[in-house]
Structures are given as structure tokens and as C-alpha cells.
Short mmCIF file of C-alpha atoms in Angstrom, two decimals:
data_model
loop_
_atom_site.label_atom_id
_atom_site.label_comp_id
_atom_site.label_asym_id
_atom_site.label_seq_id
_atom_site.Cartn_x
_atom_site.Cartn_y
_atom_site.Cartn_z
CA UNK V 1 -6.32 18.80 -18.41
CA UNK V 2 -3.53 20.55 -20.41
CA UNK V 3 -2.60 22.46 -16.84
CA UNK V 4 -2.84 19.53 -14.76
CA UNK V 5 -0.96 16.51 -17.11
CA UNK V 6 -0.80 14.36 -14.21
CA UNK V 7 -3.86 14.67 -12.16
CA UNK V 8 -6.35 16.00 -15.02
CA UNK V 9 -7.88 12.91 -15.79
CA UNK V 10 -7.99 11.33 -12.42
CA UNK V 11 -11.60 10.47 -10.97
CA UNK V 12 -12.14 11.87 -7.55
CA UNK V 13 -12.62 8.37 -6.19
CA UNK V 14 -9.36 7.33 -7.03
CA UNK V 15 -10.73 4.71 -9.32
CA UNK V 16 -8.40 3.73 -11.90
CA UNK V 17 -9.65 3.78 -15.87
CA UNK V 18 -9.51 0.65 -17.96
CA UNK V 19 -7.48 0.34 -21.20
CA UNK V 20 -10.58 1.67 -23.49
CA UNK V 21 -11.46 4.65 -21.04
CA UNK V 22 -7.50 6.06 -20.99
CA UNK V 23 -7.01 5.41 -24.55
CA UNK V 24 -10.45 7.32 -25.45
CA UNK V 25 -9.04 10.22 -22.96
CA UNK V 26 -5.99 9.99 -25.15
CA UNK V 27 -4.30 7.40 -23.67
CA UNK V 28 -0.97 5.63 -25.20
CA UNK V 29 -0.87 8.11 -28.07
CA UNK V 30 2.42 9.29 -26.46
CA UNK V 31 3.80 5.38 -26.91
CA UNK V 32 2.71 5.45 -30.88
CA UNK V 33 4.36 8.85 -30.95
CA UNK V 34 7.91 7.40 -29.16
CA UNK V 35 7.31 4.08 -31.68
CA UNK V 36 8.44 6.73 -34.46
CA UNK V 37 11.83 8.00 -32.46
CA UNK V 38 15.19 6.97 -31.92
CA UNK V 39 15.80 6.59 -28.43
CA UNK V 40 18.25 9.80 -28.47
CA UNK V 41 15.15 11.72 -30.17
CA UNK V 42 13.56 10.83 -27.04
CA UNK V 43 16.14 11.76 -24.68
CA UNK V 44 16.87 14.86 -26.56
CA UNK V 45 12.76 15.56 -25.70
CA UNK V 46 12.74 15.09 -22.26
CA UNK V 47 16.71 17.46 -21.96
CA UNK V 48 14.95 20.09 -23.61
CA UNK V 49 11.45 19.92 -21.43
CA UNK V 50 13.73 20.65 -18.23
CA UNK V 51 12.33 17.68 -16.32
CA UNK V 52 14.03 16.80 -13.37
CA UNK V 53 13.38 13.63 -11.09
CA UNK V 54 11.05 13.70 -8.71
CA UNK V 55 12.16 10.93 -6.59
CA UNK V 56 14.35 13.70 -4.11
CA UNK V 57 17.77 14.24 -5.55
CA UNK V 58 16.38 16.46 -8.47
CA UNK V 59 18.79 15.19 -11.29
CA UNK V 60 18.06 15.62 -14.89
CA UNK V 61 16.25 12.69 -16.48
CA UNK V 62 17.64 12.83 -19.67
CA UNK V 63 21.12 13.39 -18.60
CA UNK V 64 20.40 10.28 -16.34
CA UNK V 65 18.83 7.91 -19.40
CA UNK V 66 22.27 9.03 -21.82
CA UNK V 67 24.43 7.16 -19.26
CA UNK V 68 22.26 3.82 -20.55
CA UNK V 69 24.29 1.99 -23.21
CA UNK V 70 23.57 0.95 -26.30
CA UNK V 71 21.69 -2.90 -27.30
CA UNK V 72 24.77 -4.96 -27.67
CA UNK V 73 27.31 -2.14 -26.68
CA UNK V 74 27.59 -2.98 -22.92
CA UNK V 75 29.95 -6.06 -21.73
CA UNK V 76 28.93 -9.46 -21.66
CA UNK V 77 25.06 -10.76 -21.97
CA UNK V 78 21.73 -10.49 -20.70
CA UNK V 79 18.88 -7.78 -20.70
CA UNK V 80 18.91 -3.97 -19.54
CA UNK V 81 16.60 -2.83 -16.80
CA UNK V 82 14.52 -0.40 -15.70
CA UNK V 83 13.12 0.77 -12.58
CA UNK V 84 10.23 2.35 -11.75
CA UNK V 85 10.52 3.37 -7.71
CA UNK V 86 6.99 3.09 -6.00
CA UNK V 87 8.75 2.27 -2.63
CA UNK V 88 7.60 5.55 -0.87
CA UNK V 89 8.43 5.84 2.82
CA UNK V 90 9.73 9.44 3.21
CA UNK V 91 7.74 10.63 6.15
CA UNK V 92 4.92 13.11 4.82
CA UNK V 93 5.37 11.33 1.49
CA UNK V 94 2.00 9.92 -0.10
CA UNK V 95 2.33 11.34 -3.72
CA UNK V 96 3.34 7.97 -5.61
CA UNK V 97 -0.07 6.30 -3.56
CA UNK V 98 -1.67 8.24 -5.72
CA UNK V 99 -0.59 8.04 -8.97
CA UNK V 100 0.35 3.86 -9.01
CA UNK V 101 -3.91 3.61 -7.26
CA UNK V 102 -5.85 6.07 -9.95
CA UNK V 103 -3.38 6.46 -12.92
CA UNK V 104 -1.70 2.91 -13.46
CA UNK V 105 -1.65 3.17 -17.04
CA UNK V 106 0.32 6.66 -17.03
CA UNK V 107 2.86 4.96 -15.32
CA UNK V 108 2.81 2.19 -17.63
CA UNK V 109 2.82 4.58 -20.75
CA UNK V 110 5.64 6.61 -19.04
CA UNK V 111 7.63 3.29 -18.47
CA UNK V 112 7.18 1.58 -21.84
CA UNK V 113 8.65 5.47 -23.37
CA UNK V 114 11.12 5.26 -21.00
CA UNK V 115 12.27 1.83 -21.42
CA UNK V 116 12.56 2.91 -25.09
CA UNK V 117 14.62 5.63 -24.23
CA UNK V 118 17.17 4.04 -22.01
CA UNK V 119 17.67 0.55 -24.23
CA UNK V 120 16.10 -1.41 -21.83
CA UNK V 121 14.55 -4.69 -22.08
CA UNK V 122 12.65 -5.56 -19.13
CA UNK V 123 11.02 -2.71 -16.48
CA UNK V 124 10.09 -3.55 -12.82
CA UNK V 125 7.68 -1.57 -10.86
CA UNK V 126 8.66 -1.46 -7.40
CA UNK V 127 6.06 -1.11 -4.92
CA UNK V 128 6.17 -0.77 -0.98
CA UNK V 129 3.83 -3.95 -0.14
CA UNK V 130 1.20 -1.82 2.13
CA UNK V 131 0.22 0.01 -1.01
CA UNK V 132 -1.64 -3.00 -1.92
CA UNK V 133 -4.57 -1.12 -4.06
CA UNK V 134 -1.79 0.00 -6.10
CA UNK V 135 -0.23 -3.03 -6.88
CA UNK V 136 -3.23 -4.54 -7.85
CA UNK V 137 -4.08 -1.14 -10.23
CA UNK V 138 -1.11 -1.78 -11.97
CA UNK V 139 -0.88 -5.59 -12.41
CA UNK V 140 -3.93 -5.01 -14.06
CA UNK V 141 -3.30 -2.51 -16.25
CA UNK V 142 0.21 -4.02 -17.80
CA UNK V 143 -2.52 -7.28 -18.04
CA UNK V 144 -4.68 -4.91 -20.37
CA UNK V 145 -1.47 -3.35 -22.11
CA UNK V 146 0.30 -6.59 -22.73
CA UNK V 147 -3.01 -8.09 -24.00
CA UNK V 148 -3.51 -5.32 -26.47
CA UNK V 149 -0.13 -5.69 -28.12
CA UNK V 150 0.89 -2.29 -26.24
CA UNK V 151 3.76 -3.53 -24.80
CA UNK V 152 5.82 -4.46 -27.96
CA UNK V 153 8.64 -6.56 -26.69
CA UNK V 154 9.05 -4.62 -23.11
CA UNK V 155 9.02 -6.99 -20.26
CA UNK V 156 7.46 -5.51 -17.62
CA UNK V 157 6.19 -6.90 -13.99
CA UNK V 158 5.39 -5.69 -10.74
CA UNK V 159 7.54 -6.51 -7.79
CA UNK V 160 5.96 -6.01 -3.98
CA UNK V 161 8.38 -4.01 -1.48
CA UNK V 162 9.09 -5.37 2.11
CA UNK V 163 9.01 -1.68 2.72
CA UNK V 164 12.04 0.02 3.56
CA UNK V 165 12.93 4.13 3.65
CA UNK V 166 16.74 2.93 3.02
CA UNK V 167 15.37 1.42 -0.38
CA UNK V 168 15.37 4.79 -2.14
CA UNK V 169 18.29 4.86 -2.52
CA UNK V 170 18.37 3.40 -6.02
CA UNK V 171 21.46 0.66 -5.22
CA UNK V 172 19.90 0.29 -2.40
CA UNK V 173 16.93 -0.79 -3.99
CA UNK V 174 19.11 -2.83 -6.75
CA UNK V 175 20.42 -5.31 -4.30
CA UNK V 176 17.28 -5.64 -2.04
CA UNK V 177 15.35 -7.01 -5.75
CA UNK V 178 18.68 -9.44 -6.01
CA UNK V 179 17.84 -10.95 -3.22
CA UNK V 180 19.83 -9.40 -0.43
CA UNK V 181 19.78 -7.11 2.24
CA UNK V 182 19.59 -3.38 1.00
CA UNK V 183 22.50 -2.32 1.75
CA UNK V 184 23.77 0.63 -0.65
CA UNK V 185 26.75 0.14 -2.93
CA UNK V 186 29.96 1.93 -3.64
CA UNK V 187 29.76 4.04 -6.72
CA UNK V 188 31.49 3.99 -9.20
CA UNK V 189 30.38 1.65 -11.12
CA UNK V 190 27.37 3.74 -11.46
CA UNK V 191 23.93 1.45 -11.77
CA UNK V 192 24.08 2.53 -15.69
CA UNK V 193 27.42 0.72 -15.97
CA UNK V 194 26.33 -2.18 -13.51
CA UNK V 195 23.41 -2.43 -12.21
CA UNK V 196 20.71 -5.58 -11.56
CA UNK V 197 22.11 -8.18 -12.13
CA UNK V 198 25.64 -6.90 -13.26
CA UNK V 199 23.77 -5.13 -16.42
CA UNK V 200 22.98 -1.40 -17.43
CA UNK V 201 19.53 -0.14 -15.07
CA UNK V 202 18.12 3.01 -14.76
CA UNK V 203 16.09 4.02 -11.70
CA UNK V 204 13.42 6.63 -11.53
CA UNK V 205 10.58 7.41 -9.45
CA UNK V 206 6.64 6.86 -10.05
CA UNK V 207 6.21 10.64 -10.37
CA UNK V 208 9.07 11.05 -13.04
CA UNK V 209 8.38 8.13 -15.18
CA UNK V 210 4.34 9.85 -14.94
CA UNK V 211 5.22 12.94 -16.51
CA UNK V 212 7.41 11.37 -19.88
CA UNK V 213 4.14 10.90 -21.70
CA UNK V 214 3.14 14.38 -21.52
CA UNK V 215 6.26 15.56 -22.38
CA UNK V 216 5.71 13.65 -26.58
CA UNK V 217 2.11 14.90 -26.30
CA UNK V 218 2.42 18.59 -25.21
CA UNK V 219 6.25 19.29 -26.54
CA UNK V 220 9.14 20.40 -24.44
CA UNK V 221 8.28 24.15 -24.86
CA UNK V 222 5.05 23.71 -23.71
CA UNK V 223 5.80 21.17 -21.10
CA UNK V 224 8.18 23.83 -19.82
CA UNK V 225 6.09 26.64 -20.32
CA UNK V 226 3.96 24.45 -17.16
CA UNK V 227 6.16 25.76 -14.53
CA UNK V 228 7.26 29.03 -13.14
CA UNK V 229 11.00 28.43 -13.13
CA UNK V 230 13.37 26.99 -15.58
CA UNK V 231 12.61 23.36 -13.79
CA UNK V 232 9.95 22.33 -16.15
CA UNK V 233 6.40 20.85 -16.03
CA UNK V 234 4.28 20.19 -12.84
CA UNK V 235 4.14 18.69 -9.88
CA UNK V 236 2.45 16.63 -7.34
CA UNK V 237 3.20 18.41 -3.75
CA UNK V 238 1.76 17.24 -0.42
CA UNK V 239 0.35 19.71 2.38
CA UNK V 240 0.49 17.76 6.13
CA UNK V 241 0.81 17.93 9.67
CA UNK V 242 -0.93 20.85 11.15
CA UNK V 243 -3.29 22.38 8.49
CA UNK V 244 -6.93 21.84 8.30
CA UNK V 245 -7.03 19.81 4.93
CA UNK V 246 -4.31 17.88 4.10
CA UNK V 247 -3.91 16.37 0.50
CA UNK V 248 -1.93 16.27 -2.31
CA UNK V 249 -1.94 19.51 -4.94
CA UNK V 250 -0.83 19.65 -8.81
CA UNK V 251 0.92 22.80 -9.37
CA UNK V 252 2.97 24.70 -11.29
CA UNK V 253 6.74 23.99 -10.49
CA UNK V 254 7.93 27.04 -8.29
CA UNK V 255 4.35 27.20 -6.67
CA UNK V 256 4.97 29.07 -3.25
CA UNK V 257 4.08 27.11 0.51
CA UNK V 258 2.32 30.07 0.97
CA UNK V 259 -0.73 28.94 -1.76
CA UNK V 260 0.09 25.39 -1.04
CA UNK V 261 -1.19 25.85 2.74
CA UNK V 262 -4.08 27.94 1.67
CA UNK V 263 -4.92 25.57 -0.58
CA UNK V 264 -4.93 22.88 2.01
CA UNK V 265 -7.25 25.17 4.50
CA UNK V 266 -4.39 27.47 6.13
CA UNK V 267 -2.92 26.42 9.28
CA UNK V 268 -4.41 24.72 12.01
CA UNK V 269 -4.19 24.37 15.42
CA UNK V 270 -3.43 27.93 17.12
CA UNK V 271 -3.42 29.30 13.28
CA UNK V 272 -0.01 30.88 13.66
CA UNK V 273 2.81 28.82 11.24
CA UNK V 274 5.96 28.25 13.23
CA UNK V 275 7.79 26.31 10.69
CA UNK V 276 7.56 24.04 7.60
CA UNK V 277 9.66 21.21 6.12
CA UNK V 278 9.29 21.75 2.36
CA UNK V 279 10.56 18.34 0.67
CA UNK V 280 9.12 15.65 3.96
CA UNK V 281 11.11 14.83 6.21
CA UNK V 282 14.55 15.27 5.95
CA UNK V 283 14.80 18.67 4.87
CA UNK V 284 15.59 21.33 6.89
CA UNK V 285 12.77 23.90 8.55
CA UNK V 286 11.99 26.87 6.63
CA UNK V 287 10.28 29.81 8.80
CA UNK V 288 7.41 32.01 7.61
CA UNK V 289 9.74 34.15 6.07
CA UNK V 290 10.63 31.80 3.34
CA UNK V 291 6.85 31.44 2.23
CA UNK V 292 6.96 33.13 -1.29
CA UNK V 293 9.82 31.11 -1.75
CA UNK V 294 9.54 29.33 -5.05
CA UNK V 295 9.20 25.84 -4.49
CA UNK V 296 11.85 23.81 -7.05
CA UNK V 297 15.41 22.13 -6.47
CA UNK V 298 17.01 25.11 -7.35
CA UNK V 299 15.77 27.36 -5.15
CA UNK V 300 14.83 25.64 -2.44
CA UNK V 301 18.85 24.28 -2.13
CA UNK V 302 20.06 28.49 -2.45
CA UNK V 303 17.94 29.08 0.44
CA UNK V 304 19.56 26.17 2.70
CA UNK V 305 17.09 23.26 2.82
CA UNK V 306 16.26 20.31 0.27
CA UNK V 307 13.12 19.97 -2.28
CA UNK V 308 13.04 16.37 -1.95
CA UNK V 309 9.49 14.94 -2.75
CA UNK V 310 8.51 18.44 -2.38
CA UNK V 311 5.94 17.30 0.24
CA UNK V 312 5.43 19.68 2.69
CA UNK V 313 5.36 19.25 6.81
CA UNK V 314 3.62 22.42 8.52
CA UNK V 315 4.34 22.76 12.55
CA UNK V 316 1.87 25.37 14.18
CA UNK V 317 2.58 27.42 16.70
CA UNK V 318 0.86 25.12 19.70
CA UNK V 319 3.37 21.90 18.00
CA UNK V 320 5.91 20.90 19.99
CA UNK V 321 9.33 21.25 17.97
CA UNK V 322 11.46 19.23 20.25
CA UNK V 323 9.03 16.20 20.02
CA UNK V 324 8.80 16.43 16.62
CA UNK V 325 12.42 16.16 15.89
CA UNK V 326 11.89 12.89 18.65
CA UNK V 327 9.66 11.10 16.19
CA UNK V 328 11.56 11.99 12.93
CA UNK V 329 15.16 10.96 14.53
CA UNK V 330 13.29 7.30 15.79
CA UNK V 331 12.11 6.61 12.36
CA UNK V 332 15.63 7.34 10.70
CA UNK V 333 17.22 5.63 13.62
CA UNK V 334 14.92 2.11 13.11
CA UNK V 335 15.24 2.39 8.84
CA UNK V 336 19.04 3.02 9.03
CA UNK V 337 20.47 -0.62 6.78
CA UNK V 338 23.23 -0.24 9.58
CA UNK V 339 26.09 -0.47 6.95
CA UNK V 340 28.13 2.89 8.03
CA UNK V 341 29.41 4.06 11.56
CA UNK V 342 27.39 7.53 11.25
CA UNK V 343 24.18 5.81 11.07
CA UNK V 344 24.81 2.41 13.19
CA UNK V 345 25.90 4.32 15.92
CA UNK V 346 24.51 8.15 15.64
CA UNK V 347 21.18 7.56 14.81
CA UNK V 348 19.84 5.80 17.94
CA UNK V 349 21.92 7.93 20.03
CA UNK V 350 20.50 10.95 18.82
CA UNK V 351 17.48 9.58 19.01
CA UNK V 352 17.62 8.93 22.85
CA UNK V 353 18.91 12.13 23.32
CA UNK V 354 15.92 13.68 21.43
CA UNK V 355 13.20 11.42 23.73
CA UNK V 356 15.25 12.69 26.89
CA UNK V 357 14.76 16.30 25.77
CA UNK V 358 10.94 15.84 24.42
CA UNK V 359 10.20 14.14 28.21
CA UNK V 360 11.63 17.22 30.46
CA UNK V 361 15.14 14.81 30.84
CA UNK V 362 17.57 16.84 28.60
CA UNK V 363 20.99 18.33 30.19
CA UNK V 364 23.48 20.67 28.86
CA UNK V 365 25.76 17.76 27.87
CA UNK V 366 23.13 15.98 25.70
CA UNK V 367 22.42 19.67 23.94
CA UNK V 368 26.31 20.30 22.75
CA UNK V 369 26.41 16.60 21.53
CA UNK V 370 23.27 17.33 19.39
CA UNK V 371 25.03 20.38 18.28
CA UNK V 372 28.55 18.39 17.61
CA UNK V 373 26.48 15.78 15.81
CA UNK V 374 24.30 17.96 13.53
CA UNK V 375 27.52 20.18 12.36
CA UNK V 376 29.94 17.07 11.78
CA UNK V 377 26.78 14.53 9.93
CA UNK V 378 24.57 17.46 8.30
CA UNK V 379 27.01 18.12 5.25
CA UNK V 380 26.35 15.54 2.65
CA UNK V 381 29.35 12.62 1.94
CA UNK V 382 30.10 11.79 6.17
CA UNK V 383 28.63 8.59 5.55
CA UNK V 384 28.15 5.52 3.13
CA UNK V 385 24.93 6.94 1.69
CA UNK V 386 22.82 9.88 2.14
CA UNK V 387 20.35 8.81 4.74
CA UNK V 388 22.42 10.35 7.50
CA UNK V 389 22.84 13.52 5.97
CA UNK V 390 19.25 13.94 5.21
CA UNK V 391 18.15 12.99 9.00
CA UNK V 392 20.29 15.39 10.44
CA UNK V 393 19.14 17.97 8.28
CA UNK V 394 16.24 18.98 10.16
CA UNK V 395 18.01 18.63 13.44
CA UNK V 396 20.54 20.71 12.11
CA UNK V 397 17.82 23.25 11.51
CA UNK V 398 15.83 22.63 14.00
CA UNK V 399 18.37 23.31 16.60
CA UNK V 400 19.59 26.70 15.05
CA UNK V 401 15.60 27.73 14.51
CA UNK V 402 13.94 26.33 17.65
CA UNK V 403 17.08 26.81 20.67
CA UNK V 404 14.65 28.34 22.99
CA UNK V 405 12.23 25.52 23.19
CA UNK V 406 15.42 23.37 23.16
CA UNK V 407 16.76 25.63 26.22
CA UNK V 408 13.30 25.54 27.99
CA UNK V 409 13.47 21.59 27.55
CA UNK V 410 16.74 21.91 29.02
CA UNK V 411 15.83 24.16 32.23
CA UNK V 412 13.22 21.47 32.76
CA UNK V 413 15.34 18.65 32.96
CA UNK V 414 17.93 20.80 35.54
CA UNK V 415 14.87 21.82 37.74
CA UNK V 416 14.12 17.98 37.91
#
């Protein structure tokens, strides 16, 4: 269990443990343990474990949870938030599924710590609606923790997504739970300084806020000593599209694609890997050469793509490339808020020019705009937010590492 903090104690059926069975597996021990810290102790904890978030940017937790202020430090009145990210709509993303449907009261353990951490008074689990098992899981298990005096004075309530990808972005996500469209804001102030509400929030994902228990039962050395790199712990990575078992894989941090895909039955299809996204779907296409590749923020962004959710899209060598992109570029296209230029107006353009290609209609015009598109949007900062930056990241890719099926889409369209 030790090896696998996350996923150790999780049944095979998925079905989640009540209060008595987690706290006889150990359960809450790491909330008695926090009870006896000062919030820095905590923060100083989670610094020296090396965790990073695991919601796709990578940053440091604990660097993240200083910016919080202090009870009665920040301007004017009211409470201090927390939020715990379950809104998962990355394409190839199913991680946070898991862990809100078998392990709800991890997440609540990791969220009461947390809350503790950052000075806040009332933490909101976010969860896309469809994952409807999951926000039934957890209701019930903050019912069992508030009932058994777990909670102290920690506020703490679930709140149902409509479901959209733009919604990771965490001010995003703040204004959509105010009430409005979510529409990302300008930053500075940062959500630390103003958040919900007007009031100091800190944002993290299902998978980050999972692993701060472990980190007060095992230590930060051994927490760290989890991974392979200097990115500590474990984590959750996905294996999908064409391999023969797809499913979701606790491993060390800096695991390879290469076990990841044997672990999920090799490749499928005509057997022969073509290319693989290694953080879902907007990151940029690694070939088989960059299989041993550790798998972590670090390296993953020195070789030229993005970790992400660190979920992992395998193309064989019978997928169509071109159609591929299609799909992706209609998705980003239809979950773009609209807010910025770049993704307004670029988005569904690309993503017509895409479906012309995929259906034999591409010409050379359409191919150079692609190209003028990914090189101008592809570096991050062109737009309001990052969603444009990470959908043409796989284009961007994608057109360097796939031009021949590109210019046999292309001869197609000419012969027409």
C-alpha cells in the first residue's frame, strides 16, 4: 500500500469504504497528525515532499498554499475558500472519476489538511455533473466525516459542474461557481489575493488534494523517495486510444510510456506505435523515440511537449493522424468560453480546415494557414487564457510529425 498511496486501498469494484472501514485501513490519522501543526508546518511538509499539482500546469503546491493569507490578515470580511477541481474534461482524462467514485474520503482527508494549510474556512468540491457516482461517493462521505466530529469547523459541500473543459482554468472555474459565465479573469489579482467571492481561494485538483494525506503519514523523504525524479510521490496516469487495455496505472513519477503501454496490453491495432500524446489532449505528439522518456513536468516540457494530466493518447500505425487532429480541434473549437479573438475566431476555423483535410477536401491554401496558425497561437500568452495554446499544441506537432499524411490528404483533395 506504501508503493501505491493513492490506489492501495481501493477495491477493484470501485466501491467506496465507509467511515469505519478507511479509518480501520488507517484512515484520517493524517488529519489528527495536521490537528498538531501550524499551517506553515504543513506547508513546509508538502515544499519539502516535492509535490507538484496534478491538475496540468505542474506548479508547486506548497509554494501555491503560501500565497493564502493569514485569518484576519486579508482586507475586509468574510471566509477563505478552497477548491477542490473534480471538473475533468481534458480529452483522454478519466483519473479524478476514479478517485472522487472509490476513494471519497482521501479526498476529504486531503481537503480538510489542506484547508488547514491554506487558512481556509469553507472547501467546495467541484464536480463535472455526469460523474454522478462520484458526487454521490462524496456527499456521503463529508455526511460520515461531519457526523463524526471530523470536520472540526471546515465547511465543506459538494457543488455539481454544468461541465465545461474551459472550467479548469481555476478563474475560470471561480466565476462559473459565482454565478456567471466562465469566462477567465485577468491576473493579477491572483485568486489568493481575490478570489470567490472577492476573498483569498486556493484551487487544486482531485489528484493533488489525494496525495496531502500521505505526505503527514509517510514523511516528505519518503514521499519523495516514491518517484524516480526530483518531482515527488506517485501518480495516477491513463493509457487510451489504440492499445488493447486501456485503464488508469499508479506509478512511480518519471515512469516511462514505454511500461505504461505494456502495462495497458502494448499497442493495438496494426501493433506498430506511430505516436503518443503524453499529458491528453493538448500536448504535443511524442514519437517512439521519446519512449524511455521519463514521464514528469520537467522532462516532459525539455523534450517539447506538456505533462498535463499525464494521461496518455496512443495513435497506431493503421490511425488516421489527420482525423484525429479533426476531432481534437472540434472539441476545443465547441468548449472555447469565446472571450479572446484567438479562440472565437481560430478555433472553428481550424477546425473546418481540419474536417476538409480528414474528408479528401484539403488544398495547399488551407495547409499554410494551418501552418501560420499553429506557429503564431502554439507559444503560450497569444491569448486571454491558455486553452488556445494548449489546442494548437498538438496541431503544431502534428503538422511538423505527420506532413506526409497531411500532403497525401492534400494530393487527394487536388485530384478531386
Amino acid at each position: 500500500m506504501t508503493d501505491l498511496p493513492l490506489t492501495g486501498r481501493a477495491r477493484p469494484d470501485r466501491r467506496p469504504h465507509t467511515l469505519a472501514e478507511w479509518r480501520a485501513e488507517g484512515g484520517y490519522e493524517a488529519v489528527e497528525r495536521a490537528r498538531t501543526m501550524t499551517p506553515s508546518e504543513i506547508i513546509d511538509m508538502v515544499e519539502a515532499a516535492h509535490l507538484n499539482g496534478r491538475g496540468g500546469a505542474g506548479f508547486p503546491a506548497g509554494r501555491k498554499w503560501r500565497f493564502m493569507p493569514e485569518r484576519g490578515t486579508s482586507p475586509g470580511d468574510g471566509p477563505s475558500y478552497l477548491i477542490v477541481n473534480g471538473d475533468e474534461m481534458e480529452p483522454g482524462a478519466f483519473k479524478d472519476r476514479f478517485l472522487l467514485e472509490a476513494m471519497p474520503h482521501q479526498v476529504i482527508e486531503g481537503a480538510i489538511i489542506t484547508a488547514r494549510a491554506t487558512h481556509a474556512d469553507e472547501a467546495i468540491v467541484l464536480i463535472r455533473d455526469e460523474y454522478r457516482p462520484g458526487i454521490a461517493a462524496v456527499e456521503h462521505a463529508i455526511h460520515e466525516a461531519r457526523t463524526a466530529g471530523l470536520l472540526g469547523d471546515l465547511t465543506i459541500r459538494v457543488h455539481p459542474s454544468a461541465g465545461r473543459y474551459i472550467v479548469g482554468e481555476e478563474t475560470a472555474l471561480i466565476t462559473a461557481l459565482e454565478g456567471h459565465r466562465a469566462v477567465p479573469r485577468k491576473r493579477p489579482p491572483f485568486p489568493a489575493q481575490s478570489g470567490l467571492w472577492g476573498r483569498p481561494t486556493t484551487v487544486n485538483n482531485v489528484e493533488t488534494i489525494s496525495l496531502v494525506p500521505h505526505i503527514l503519514s509517510l514523511g516528505p523523504q519518503r514521499f519523495r523517495a516514491l518517484s524516480r525524479t526530483e518531482e515527488g510521490g506517485t501518480k495516477l496516469y491513463g493509457v487510451s486510444g489504440r492499445v488493447k487495455r486501456p485503464g488508469l496505472f499508479e506509478a512511480p513519477m518519471g515512469t516511462t510510456a514505454r511500461e505504461l503501454i505494456e502495462r495497458a496490453g502494448g499497442v493495438s491495432g496494426d501493433g506498430q506505435l506511430r505516436a503518443f500524446q503524453p499529458g491528453g489532449g493538448a500536448s504535443g505528439f511524442f514519437g517512439p523515440d521519446q519512449l524511455d522518456l521519463p514521464l514528469d513536468f520537467g522532462h516532459v516540457a525539455r523534450a517539447g511537449s506538456m505533462f498535463g494530466t499525464g494521461m496518455l493518447i496512443v495513435l497506431d500505425g493503421s490511425a488516421c493522424p489527420v482525423g484525429f487532429l479533426a476531432r481534437h480541434m472540434r472539441f476545443y473549437a465547441r468548449e472555447s468560453c469565446g472571450w479572446c479573438t484567438p479562440c472565437r475566431e481560430g478555433l472553428p476555423l481550424v477546425a473546418k480546415i481540419l474536417d476538409r483535410f480528414a474528408e479528401g477536401r484539403g488544398r495547399r491554401a488551407d495547409l499554410e494557414l494551418l501552418q501560420m496558425t499553429a506557429a503564431e497561437a502554439a507559444p503560450r500568452g497569444r491569448s486571454f487564457c491558455d486553452l488556445m495554446g494548449g489546442a494548437m499544441a498538438p496541431l503544431a506537432s502534428g503538422l511538423r510529425m505527420f506532413a506526409a499524411e497531411f500532403e497525401a490528404r492534400l494530393a487527394e483533395g487536388e485530384r478531386a
